[in-house]
Coordinates of C-alpha atoms in Angstrom, one line a residue:
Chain U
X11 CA -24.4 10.9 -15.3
X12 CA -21.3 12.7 -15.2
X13 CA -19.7 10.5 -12.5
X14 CA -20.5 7.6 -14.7
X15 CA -18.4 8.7 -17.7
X16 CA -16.0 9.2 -15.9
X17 CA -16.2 5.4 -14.4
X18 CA -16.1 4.0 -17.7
X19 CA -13.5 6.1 -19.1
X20 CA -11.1 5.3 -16.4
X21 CA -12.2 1.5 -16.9
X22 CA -11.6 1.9 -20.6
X23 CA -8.0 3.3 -20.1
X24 CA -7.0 0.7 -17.0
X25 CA -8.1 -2.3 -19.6
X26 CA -6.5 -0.7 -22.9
X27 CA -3.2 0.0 -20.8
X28 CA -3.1 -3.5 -19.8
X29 CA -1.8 -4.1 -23.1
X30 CA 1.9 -4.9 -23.8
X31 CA 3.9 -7.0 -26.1
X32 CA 7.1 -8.7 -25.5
X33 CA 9.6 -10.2 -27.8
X34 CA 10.8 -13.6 -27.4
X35 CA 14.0 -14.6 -29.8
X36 CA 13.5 -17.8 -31.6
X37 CA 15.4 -21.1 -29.9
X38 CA 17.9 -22.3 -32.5
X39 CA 19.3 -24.9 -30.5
X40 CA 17.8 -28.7 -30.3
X41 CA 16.3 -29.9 -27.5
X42 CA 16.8 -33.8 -26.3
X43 CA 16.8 -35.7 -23.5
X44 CA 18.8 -37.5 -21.4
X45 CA 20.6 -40.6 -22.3
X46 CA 19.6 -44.0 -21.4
X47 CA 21.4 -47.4 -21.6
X48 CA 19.4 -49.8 -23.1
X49 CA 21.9 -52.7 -23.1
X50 CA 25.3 -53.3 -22.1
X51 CA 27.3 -56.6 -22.1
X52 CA 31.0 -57.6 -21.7
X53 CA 31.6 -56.4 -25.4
X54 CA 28.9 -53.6 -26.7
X55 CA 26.7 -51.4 -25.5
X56 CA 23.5 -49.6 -26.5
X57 CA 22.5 -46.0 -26.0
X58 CA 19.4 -43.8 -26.5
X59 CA 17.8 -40.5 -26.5
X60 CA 14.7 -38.6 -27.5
X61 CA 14.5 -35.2 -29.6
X62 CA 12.1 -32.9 -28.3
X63 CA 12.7 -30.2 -30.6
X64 CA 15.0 -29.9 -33.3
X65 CA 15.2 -25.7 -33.3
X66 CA 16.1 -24.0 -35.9
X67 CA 19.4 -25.0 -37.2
X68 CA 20.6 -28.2 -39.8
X69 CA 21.8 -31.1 -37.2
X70 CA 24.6 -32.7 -39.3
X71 CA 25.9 -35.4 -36.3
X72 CA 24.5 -36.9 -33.5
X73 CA 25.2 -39.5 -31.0
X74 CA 26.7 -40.6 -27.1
X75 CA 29.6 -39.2 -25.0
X76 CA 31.0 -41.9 -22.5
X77 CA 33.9 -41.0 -19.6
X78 CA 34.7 -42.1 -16.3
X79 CA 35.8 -38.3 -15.7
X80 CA 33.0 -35.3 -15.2
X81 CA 31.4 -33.6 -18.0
X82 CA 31.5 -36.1 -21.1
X83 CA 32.2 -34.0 -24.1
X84 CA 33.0 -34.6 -27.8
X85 CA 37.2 -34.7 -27.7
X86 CA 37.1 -35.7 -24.2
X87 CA 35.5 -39.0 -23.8
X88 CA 34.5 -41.9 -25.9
X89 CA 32.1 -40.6 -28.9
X90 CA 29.8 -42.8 -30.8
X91 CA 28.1 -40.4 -33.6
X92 CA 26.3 -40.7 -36.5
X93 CA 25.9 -38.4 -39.6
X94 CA 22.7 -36.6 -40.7
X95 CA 19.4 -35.5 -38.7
X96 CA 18.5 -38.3 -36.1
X97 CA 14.7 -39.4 -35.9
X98 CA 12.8 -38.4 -33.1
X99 CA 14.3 -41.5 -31.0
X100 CA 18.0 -42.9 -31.8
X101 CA 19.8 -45.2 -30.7
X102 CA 23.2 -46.5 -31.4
X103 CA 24.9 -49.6 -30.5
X104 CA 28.9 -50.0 -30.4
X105 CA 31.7 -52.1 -28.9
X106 CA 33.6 -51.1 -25.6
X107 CA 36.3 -51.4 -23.4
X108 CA 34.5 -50.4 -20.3
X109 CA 35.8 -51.4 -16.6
X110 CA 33.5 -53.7 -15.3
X111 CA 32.3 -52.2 -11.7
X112 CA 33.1 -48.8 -12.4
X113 CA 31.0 -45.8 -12.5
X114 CA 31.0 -43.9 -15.9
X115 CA 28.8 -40.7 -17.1
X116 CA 27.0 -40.4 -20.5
X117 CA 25.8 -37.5 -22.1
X118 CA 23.9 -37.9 -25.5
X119 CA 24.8 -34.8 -28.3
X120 CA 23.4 -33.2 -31.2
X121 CA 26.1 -30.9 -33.5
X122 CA 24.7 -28.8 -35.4
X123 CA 25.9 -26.0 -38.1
X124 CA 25.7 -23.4 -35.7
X125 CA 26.9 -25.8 -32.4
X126 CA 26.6 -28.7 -30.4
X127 CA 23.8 -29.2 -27.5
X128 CA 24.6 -31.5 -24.8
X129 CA 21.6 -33.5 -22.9
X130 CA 22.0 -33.4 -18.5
X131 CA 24.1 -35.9 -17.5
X132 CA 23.7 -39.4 -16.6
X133 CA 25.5 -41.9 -14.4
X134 CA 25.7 -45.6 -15.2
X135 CA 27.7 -48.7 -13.6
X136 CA 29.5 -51.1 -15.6
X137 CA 27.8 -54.0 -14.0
X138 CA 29.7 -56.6 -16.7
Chain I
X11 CA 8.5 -19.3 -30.1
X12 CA 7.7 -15.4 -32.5
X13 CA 6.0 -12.5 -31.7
X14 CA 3.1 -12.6 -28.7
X15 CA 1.1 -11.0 -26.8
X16 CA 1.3 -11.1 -23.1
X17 CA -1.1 -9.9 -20.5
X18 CA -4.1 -9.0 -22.0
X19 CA -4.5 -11.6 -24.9
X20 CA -5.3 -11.0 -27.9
X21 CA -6.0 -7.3 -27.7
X22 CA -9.0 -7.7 -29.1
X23 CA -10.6 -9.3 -26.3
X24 CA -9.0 -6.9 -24.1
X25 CA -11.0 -4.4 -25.8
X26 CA -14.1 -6.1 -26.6
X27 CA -14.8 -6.2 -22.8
X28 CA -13.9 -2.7 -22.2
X29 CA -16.4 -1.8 -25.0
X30 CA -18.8 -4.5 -23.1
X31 CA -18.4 -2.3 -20.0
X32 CA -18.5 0.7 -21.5
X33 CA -21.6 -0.1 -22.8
X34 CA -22.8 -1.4 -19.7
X35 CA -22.4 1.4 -17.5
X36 CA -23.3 4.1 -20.3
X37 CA -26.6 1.9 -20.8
X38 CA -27.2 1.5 -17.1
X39 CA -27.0 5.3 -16.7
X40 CA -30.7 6.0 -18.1
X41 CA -32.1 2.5 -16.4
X42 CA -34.1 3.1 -13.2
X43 CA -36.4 1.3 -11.2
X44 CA -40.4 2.3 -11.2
X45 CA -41.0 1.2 -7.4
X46 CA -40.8 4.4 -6.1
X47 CA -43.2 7.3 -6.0
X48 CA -44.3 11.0 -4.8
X49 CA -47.3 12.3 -3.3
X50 CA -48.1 15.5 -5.1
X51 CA -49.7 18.2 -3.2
X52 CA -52.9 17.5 -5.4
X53 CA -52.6 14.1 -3.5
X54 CA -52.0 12.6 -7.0
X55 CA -49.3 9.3 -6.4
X56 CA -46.5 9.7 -8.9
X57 CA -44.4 6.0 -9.6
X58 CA -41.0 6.5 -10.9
X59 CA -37.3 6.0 -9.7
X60 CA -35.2 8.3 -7.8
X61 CA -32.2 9.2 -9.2
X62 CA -28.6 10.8 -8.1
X63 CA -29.9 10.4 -4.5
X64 CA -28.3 7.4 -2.7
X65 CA -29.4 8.2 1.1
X66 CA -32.3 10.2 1.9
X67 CA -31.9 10.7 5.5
X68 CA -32.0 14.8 5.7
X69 CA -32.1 15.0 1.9
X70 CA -33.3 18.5 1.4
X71 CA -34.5 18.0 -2.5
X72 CA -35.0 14.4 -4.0
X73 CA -34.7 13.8 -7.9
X74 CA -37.6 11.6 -9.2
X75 CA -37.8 10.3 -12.7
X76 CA -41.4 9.9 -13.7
X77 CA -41.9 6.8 -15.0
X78 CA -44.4 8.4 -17.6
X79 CA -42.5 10.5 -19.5
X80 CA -39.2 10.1 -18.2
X81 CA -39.1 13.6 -16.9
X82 CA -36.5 14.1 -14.4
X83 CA -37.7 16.7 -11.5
X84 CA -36.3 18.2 -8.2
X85 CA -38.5 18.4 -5.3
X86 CA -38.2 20.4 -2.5
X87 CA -40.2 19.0 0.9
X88 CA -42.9 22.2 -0.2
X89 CA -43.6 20.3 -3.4
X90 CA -44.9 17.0 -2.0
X91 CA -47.0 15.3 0.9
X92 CA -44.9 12.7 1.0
X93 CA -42.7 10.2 -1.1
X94 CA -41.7 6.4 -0.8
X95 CA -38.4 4.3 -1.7
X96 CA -39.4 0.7 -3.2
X97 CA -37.4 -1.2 -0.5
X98 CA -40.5 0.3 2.1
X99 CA -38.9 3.4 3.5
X100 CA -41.4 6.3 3.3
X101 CA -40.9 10.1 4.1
X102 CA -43.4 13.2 4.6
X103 CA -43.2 16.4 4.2
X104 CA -44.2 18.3 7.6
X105 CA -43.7 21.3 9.4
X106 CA -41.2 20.9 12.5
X107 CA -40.9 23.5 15.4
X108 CA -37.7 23.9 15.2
X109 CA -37.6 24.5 11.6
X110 CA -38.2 27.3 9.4
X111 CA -39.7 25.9 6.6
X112 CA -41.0 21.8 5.6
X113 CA -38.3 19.2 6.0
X114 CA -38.7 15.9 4.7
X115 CA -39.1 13.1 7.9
X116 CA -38.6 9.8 7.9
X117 CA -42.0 8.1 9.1
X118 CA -40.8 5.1 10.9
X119 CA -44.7 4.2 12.0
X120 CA -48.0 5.5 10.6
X121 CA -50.9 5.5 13.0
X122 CA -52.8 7.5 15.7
X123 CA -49.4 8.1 17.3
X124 CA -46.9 8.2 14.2
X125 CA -43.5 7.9 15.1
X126 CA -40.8 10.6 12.9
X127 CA -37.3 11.0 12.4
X128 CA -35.4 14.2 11.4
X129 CA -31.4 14.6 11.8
X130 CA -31.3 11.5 14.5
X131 CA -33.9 13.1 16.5
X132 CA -36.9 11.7 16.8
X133 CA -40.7 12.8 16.8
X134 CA -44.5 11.9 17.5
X135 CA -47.1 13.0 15.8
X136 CA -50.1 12.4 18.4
X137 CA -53.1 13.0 16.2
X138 CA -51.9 16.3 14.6
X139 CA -49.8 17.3 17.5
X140 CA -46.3 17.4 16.8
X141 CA -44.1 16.2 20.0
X142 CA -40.0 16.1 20.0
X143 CA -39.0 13.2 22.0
X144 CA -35.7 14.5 23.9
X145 CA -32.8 11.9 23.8
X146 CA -30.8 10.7 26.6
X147 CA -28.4 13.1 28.1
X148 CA -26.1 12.0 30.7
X149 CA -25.1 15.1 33.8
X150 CA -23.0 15.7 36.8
X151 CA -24.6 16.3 40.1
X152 CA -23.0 17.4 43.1
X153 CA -20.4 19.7 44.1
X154 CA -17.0 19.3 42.5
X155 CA -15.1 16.7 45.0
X156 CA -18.1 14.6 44.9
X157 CA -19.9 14.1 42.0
X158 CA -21.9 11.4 40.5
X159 CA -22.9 11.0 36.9
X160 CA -26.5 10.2 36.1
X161 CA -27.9 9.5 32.5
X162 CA -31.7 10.9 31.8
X163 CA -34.1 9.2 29.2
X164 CA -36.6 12.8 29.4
X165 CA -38.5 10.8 26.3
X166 CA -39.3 8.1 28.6
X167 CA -41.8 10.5 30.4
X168 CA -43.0 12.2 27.1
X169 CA -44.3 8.4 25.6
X170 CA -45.6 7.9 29.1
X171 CA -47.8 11.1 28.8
X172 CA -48.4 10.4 25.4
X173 CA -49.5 7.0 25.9
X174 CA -51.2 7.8 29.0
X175 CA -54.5 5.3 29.7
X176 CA -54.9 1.7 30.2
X177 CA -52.8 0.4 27.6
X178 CA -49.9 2.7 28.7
X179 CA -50.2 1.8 31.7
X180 CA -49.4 -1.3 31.1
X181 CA -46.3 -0.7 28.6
X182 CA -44.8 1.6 31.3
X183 CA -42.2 -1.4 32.2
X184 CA -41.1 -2.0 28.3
X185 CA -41.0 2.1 28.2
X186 CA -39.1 2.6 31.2
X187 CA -37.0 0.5 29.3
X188 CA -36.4 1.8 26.1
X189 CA -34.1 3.0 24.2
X190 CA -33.5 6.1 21.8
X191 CA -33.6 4.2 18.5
X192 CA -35.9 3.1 15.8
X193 CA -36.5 -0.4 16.7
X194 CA -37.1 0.3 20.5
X195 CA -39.5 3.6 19.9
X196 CA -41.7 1.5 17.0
X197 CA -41.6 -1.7 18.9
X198 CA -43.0 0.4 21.8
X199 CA -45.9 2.0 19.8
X200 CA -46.5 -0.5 17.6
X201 CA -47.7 -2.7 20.8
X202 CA -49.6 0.4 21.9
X203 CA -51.8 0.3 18.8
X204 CA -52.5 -3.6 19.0
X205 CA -53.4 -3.2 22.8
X206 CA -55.9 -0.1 21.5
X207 CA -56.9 -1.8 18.8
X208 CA -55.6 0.7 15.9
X209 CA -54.5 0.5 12.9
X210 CA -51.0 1.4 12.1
X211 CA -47.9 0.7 9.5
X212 CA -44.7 -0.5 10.9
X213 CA -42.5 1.1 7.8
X214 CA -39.1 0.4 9.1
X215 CA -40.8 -3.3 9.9
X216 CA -40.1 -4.6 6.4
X217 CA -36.7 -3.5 5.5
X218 CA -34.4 -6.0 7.0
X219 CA -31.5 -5.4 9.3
X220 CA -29.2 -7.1 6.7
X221 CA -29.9 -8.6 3.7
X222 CA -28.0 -11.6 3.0
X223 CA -27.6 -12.9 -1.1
X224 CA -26.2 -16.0 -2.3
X225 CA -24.9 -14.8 -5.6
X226 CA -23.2 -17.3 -8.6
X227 CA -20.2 -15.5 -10.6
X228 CA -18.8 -16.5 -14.0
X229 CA -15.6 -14.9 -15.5
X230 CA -12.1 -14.0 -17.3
X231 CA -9.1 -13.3 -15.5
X232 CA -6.6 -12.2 -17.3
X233 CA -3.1 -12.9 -15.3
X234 CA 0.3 -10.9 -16.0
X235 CA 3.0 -12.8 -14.6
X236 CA 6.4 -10.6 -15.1
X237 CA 9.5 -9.3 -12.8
X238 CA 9.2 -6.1 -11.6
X239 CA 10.4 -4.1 -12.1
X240 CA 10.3 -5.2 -15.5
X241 CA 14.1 -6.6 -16.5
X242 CA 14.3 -6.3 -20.7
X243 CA 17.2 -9.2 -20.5
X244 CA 14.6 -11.4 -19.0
X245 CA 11.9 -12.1 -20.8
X246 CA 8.6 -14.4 -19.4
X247 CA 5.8 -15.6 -22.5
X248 CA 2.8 -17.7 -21.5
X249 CA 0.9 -19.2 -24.1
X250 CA -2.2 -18.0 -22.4
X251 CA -3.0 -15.2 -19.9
X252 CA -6.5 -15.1 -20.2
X253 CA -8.3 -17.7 -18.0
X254 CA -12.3 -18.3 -17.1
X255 CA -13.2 -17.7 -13.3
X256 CA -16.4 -19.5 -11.7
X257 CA -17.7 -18.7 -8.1
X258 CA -20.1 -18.4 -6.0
X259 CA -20.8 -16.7 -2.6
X260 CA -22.8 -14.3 -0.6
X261 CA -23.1 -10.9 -0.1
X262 CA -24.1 -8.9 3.1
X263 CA -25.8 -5.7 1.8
X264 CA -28.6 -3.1 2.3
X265 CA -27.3 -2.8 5.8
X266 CA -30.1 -0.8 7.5
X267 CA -27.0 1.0 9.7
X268 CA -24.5 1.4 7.0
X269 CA -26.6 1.3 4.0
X270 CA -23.3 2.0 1.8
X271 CA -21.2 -0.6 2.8
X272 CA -21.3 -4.4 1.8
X273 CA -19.6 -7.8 2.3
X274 CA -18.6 -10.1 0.3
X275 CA -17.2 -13.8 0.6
X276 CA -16.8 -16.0 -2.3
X277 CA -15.2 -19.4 -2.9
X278 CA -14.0 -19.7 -7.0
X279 CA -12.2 -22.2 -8.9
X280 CA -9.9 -21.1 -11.6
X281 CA -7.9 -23.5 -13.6
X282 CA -4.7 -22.1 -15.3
X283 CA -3.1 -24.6 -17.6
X284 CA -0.4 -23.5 -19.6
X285 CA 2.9 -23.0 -20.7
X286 CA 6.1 -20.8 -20.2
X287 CA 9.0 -19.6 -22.6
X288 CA 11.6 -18.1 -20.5
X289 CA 14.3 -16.3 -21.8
X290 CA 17.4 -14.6 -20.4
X291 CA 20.9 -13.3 -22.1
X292 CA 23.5 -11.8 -20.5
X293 CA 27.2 -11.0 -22.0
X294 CA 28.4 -14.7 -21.6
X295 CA 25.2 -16.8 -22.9
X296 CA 21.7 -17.2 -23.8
X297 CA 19.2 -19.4 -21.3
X298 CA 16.0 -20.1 -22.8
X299 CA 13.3 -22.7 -20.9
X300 CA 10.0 -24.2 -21.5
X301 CA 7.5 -26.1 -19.1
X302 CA 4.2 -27.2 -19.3
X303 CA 2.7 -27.1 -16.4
X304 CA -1.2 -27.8 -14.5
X305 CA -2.5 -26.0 -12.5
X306 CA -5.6 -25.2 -11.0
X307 CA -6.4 -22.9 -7.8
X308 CA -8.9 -22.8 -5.2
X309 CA -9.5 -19.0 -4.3
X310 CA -11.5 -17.2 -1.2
X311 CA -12.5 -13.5 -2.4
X312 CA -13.3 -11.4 0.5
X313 CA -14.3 -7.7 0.4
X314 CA -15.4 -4.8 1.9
X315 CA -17.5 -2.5 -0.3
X316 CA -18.2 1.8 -0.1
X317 CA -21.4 2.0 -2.5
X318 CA -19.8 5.5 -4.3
X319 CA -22.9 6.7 -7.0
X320 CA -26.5 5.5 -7.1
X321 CA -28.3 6.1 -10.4
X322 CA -31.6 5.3 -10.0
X323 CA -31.7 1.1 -9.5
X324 CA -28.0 1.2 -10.0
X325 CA -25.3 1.3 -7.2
X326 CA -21.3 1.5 -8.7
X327 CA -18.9 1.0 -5.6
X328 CA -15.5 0.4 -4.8
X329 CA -14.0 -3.0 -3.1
X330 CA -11.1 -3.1 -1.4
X331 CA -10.1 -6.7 0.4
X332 CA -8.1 -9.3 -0.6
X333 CA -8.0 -13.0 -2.0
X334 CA -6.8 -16.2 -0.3
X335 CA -5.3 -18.5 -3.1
X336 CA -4.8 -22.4 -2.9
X337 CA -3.3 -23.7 -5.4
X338 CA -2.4 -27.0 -6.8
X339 CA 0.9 -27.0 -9.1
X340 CA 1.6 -30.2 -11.5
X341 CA 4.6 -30.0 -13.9
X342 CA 4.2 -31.8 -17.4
X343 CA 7.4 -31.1 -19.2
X344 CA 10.2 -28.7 -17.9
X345 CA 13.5 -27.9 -20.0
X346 CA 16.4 -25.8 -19.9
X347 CA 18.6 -24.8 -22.4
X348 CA 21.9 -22.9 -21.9
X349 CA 24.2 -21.7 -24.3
X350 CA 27.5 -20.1 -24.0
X351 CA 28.5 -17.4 -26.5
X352 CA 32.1 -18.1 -26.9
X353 CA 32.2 -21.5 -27.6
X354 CA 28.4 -21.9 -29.0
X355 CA 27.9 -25.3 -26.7
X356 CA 24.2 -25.6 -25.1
X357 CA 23.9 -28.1 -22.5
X358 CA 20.3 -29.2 -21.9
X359 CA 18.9 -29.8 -18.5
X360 CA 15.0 -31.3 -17.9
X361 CA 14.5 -29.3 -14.9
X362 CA 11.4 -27.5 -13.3
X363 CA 12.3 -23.4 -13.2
X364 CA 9.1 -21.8 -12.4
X365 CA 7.5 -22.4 -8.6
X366 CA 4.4 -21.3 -7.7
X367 CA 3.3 -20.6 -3.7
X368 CA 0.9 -23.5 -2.8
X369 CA -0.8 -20.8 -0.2
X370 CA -1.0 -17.2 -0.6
X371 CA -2.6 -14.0 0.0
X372 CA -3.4 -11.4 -2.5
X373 CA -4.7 -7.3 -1.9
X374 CA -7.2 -6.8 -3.9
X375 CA -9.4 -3.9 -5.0
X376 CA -12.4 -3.6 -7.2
X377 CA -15.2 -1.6 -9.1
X378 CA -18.4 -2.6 -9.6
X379 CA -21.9 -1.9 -10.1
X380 CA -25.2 -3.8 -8.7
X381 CA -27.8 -3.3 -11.6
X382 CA -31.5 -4.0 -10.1
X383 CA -30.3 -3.2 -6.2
X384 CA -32.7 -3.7 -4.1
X385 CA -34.8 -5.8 -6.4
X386 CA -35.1 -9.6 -5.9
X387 CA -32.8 -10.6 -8.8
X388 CA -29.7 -8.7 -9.7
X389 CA -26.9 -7.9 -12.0
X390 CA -23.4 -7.5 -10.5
X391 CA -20.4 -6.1 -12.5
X392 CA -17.1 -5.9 -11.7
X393 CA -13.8 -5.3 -12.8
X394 CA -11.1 -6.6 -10.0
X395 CA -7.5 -6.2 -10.0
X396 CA -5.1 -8.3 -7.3
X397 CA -1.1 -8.4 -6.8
X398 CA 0.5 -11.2 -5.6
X399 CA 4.5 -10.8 -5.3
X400 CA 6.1 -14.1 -3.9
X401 CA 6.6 -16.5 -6.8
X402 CA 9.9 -17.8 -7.7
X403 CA 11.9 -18.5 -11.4
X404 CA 15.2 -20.1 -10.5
X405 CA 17.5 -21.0 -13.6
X406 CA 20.8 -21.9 -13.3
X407 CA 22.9 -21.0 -13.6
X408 CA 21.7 -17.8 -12.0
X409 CA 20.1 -17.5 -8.4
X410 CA 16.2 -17.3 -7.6
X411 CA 14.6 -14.2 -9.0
X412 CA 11.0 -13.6 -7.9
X413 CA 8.3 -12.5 -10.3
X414 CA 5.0 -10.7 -9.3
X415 CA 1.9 -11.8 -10.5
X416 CA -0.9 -8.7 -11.2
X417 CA -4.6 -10.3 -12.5
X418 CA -7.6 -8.6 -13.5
X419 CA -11.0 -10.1 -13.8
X420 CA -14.1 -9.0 -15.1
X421 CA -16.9 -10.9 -13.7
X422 CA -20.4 -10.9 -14.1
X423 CA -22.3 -12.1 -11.1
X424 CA -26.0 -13.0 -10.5
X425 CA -27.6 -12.0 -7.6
X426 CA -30.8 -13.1 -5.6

């Protein structure tokens, strides 16, 4: 009987020290996803992204980063940007001056009050 | 993403089963079986269970629980005839030579010639004469530069005097061939009382070498998936860590040899959908991830188990043994976010950062009890634990770290 008690007491303890709880900071940040061309012709061209998440913060901007250099970024590349909170899929559509046959890398952006996220990088060819 | 619970969640599952097992094995501990039973002196047979007794080989009391009136009493071999387990082993109380006062003996055949066992010796009873059967001995003969070794069976010319007369004579081939054990001494007399014509009970006839049960096992796991040792700046969350476990396999038990220890080998399916926050901050940014991932796993349980405690029909033991894991891994949806502090710019990358081993191998160890042993259908209980160390998180843009995955399962297992 004895030996018993003492079975279950251990058990009791080993399952009741299991127990633990971890903090996770809330994700401010937006999430979206990668850019996509949806068009492109000798004169425009048309971008697009999804939001997965807008976090926590008020998105003011959002919109497309075009360069032929690495690592597109607002103030060093071509920005097309709208004002406000995008819906869950945007798009935005705008005349260029692209190279035809050269390689150029896209990034799409939400700025918010806090920051600006960045989606991965893409590559695309101007094939006009 | 707020407040969670990792590990063991919620809590109050966590402790619901310990109460559950708790409750179990408090319960358990005043649950006996009624198969077995005393001969008292007045010849009067007493059913009850035996309790606190797990082998009774050379036991010099025994502990019955009347089945009556639950009255627990010790017995010392001067207090009974004789007493039986349920699975068919049955001892008497007798006077040996060698002995000052009654010992209880294992009868291993009842008849004209019964056939006793005492502290691996064995003994015939030849209608109310008591005759010790000398082992095998093995000696040196011959002076000291040339010496030859030659093994003696003196019990082999002891059952041919006891067997002496037509039917010995014609068993003195199988008894020139036997051996000092149970099987080979009862198989010997239990064809001298067929050739005679006598009655007699084979008792060690019935209780198999091995007993062999399928068993079906349903269950929670509840995983912790963490580095260790545990790093405060990096911080792993699943949505759940509790997941249900179904197997089913055999067990090798009641060994007649090794009556403690047991075997197990399972096969189980455990599917463990789910989804991971990862966090890490350092002095120069924050990386936070998600990914939903599927995954489902094919496990092998083996074990080896030590029976500890018997209280009366209940057997706890300890497992130790390990758990082959196959695992199939399907990734949903896997993000990154990183964000540097000094210029507040997060750059977003859809990228799988947790990796789990396809194959692996897990120590395991468990505690358990088998409610019902020995009976056709039983209860098994257990809580296991098992550690499995070679998973990998790699986030850039930091290199691999590996996390160490500790489960514990409570299962409940059926039993035939």
């Amino acid at each position: 009987m004895a030996a018993i008690k003492y079975t279950s007491i251990i058990l009791f303890v080993l399952f009741l020290s299991a127990c633990a709880e971890v903090e996770l900071a809330p994700r401010k940040n937006p999430r979206l996803s990668a850019a996509t061309v949806q068009k492109i012709d000798p004169v425009s061209v048309r971008f697009a992204a999804k939001v997965y998440d807008y976090g926590t913060q008020e998105v003011v901007e959002y919109g497309f980063v075009y360069n032929d250099k690495p690592t597109p970024r607002v103030g060093d590349g071509i920005t097309i940007s709208r004002a406000g909170k995008p819906d869950d899929f945007f798009e935005l559509e705008t005349a260029h001056t692209m190279v035809p046959g050269r390689k150029y890398l896209l990034v799409a952006f939400m700025r918010t009050t806090n920051g600006i996220t960045y989606s991965g990088i893409v590559e695309f060819v101007n094939q006009r | 993403m707020g407040k969670v619970l990792v590990f063991v969640s919620p809590m109050v599952l966590n402790r619901y089963f310990a109460s559950l097992l708790l409750l179990i094995l408090l319960s358990i501990s005043s649950y006996g079986q009624d198969g077995d039973f005393v001969v008292l002196p007045s010849q009067e047979k007493v059913y009850g269970s035996m309790v606190n007794t797990f082998d009774f080989t050379n036991a010099k009391s025994v502990n019955f629980r009347n089945s009556s009136d639950q009255a627990v009493n010790q017995y010392m071999p001067s207090d009974l005839i004789a007493f039986g387990l349920d699975n068919g082993r049955y001892f008497k109380s007798i006077h040996l030579p060698e002995e000052n006062e009654k010992v209880f003996v294992q009868v291993i055949l009842s008849g004209e010639k019964s056939l006793y066992k005492y502290k691996k010796v064995f003994y015939i009873d030849d209608d109310g004469k008591l005759v010790k059967l000398n082992s095998s001995y093995s000696q040196s003969l011959g002076a000291e530069s040339n010496t030859q070794r030659s093994n003696f069976k003196p019990f082999v010319n002891t059952l041919n005097l006891i067997l002496a007369g037509d039917c010995g004579n014609s068993l003195v081939v199988t008894v020139m061939g036997a051996k000092y054990t149970e099987n080979s001494l009862a198989e010997i007399l239990s064809k001298y009382h067929e050739c005679e014509g006598l009655e007699f009970i084979n008792h060690i006839q019935e209780i198999p070498l091995v007993r062999i049960s399928p068993m079906a096992t349903a269950g929670l796991a509840f995983l912790n998936q963490d580095y260790y040792p545990i790093n405060a700046s990096k911080v792993m969350v699943f949505d759940r860590n509790s997941f249900p476990v179904f197997q089913a396999g055999v067990r090798f038990h009641q060994i007649r040899k090794l009556p403690r220890l047991a075997f197990d080998l399972s096969v189980a399916y455990m599917n463990r959908d789910n989804t991971l926050n990862y966090q890490f901050e350092n002095s120069e940014g924050l990386t936070t991830g998600t990914q939903v991932y599927r995954s489902s796993s094919i496990l092998v349980p083996m074990f080896v188990d030590y029976q500890l405690f018997k209280f009366g029909s209940v057997g706890t033991y300890i497992g130790l043994g390990g758990i082959v894991r196959n695992t199939s891994f399907e990734v949903d949806y896997a993000i990154v976010d990183y964000t540097l502090f000094f210029n507040s710019v997060t750059t977003v990358t859809e990228e799988q950062f947790f990796f789990n081993e396809d194959r692996d191998f897990a120590p395991a160890i468990k505690l358990g009890a088998h409610i019902n042993q020995g009976k056709k259908v039983g209860l098994l209980s257990e809580l296991q634990f098992d550690y499995q160390s070679k998973n990998t998180v790699r986030v850039w843009p930091y290199s691999d770290s590996t996390y160490k995955q500790f489960t514990v399962a409570f299962l409940f297992s059926i039993i035939f």
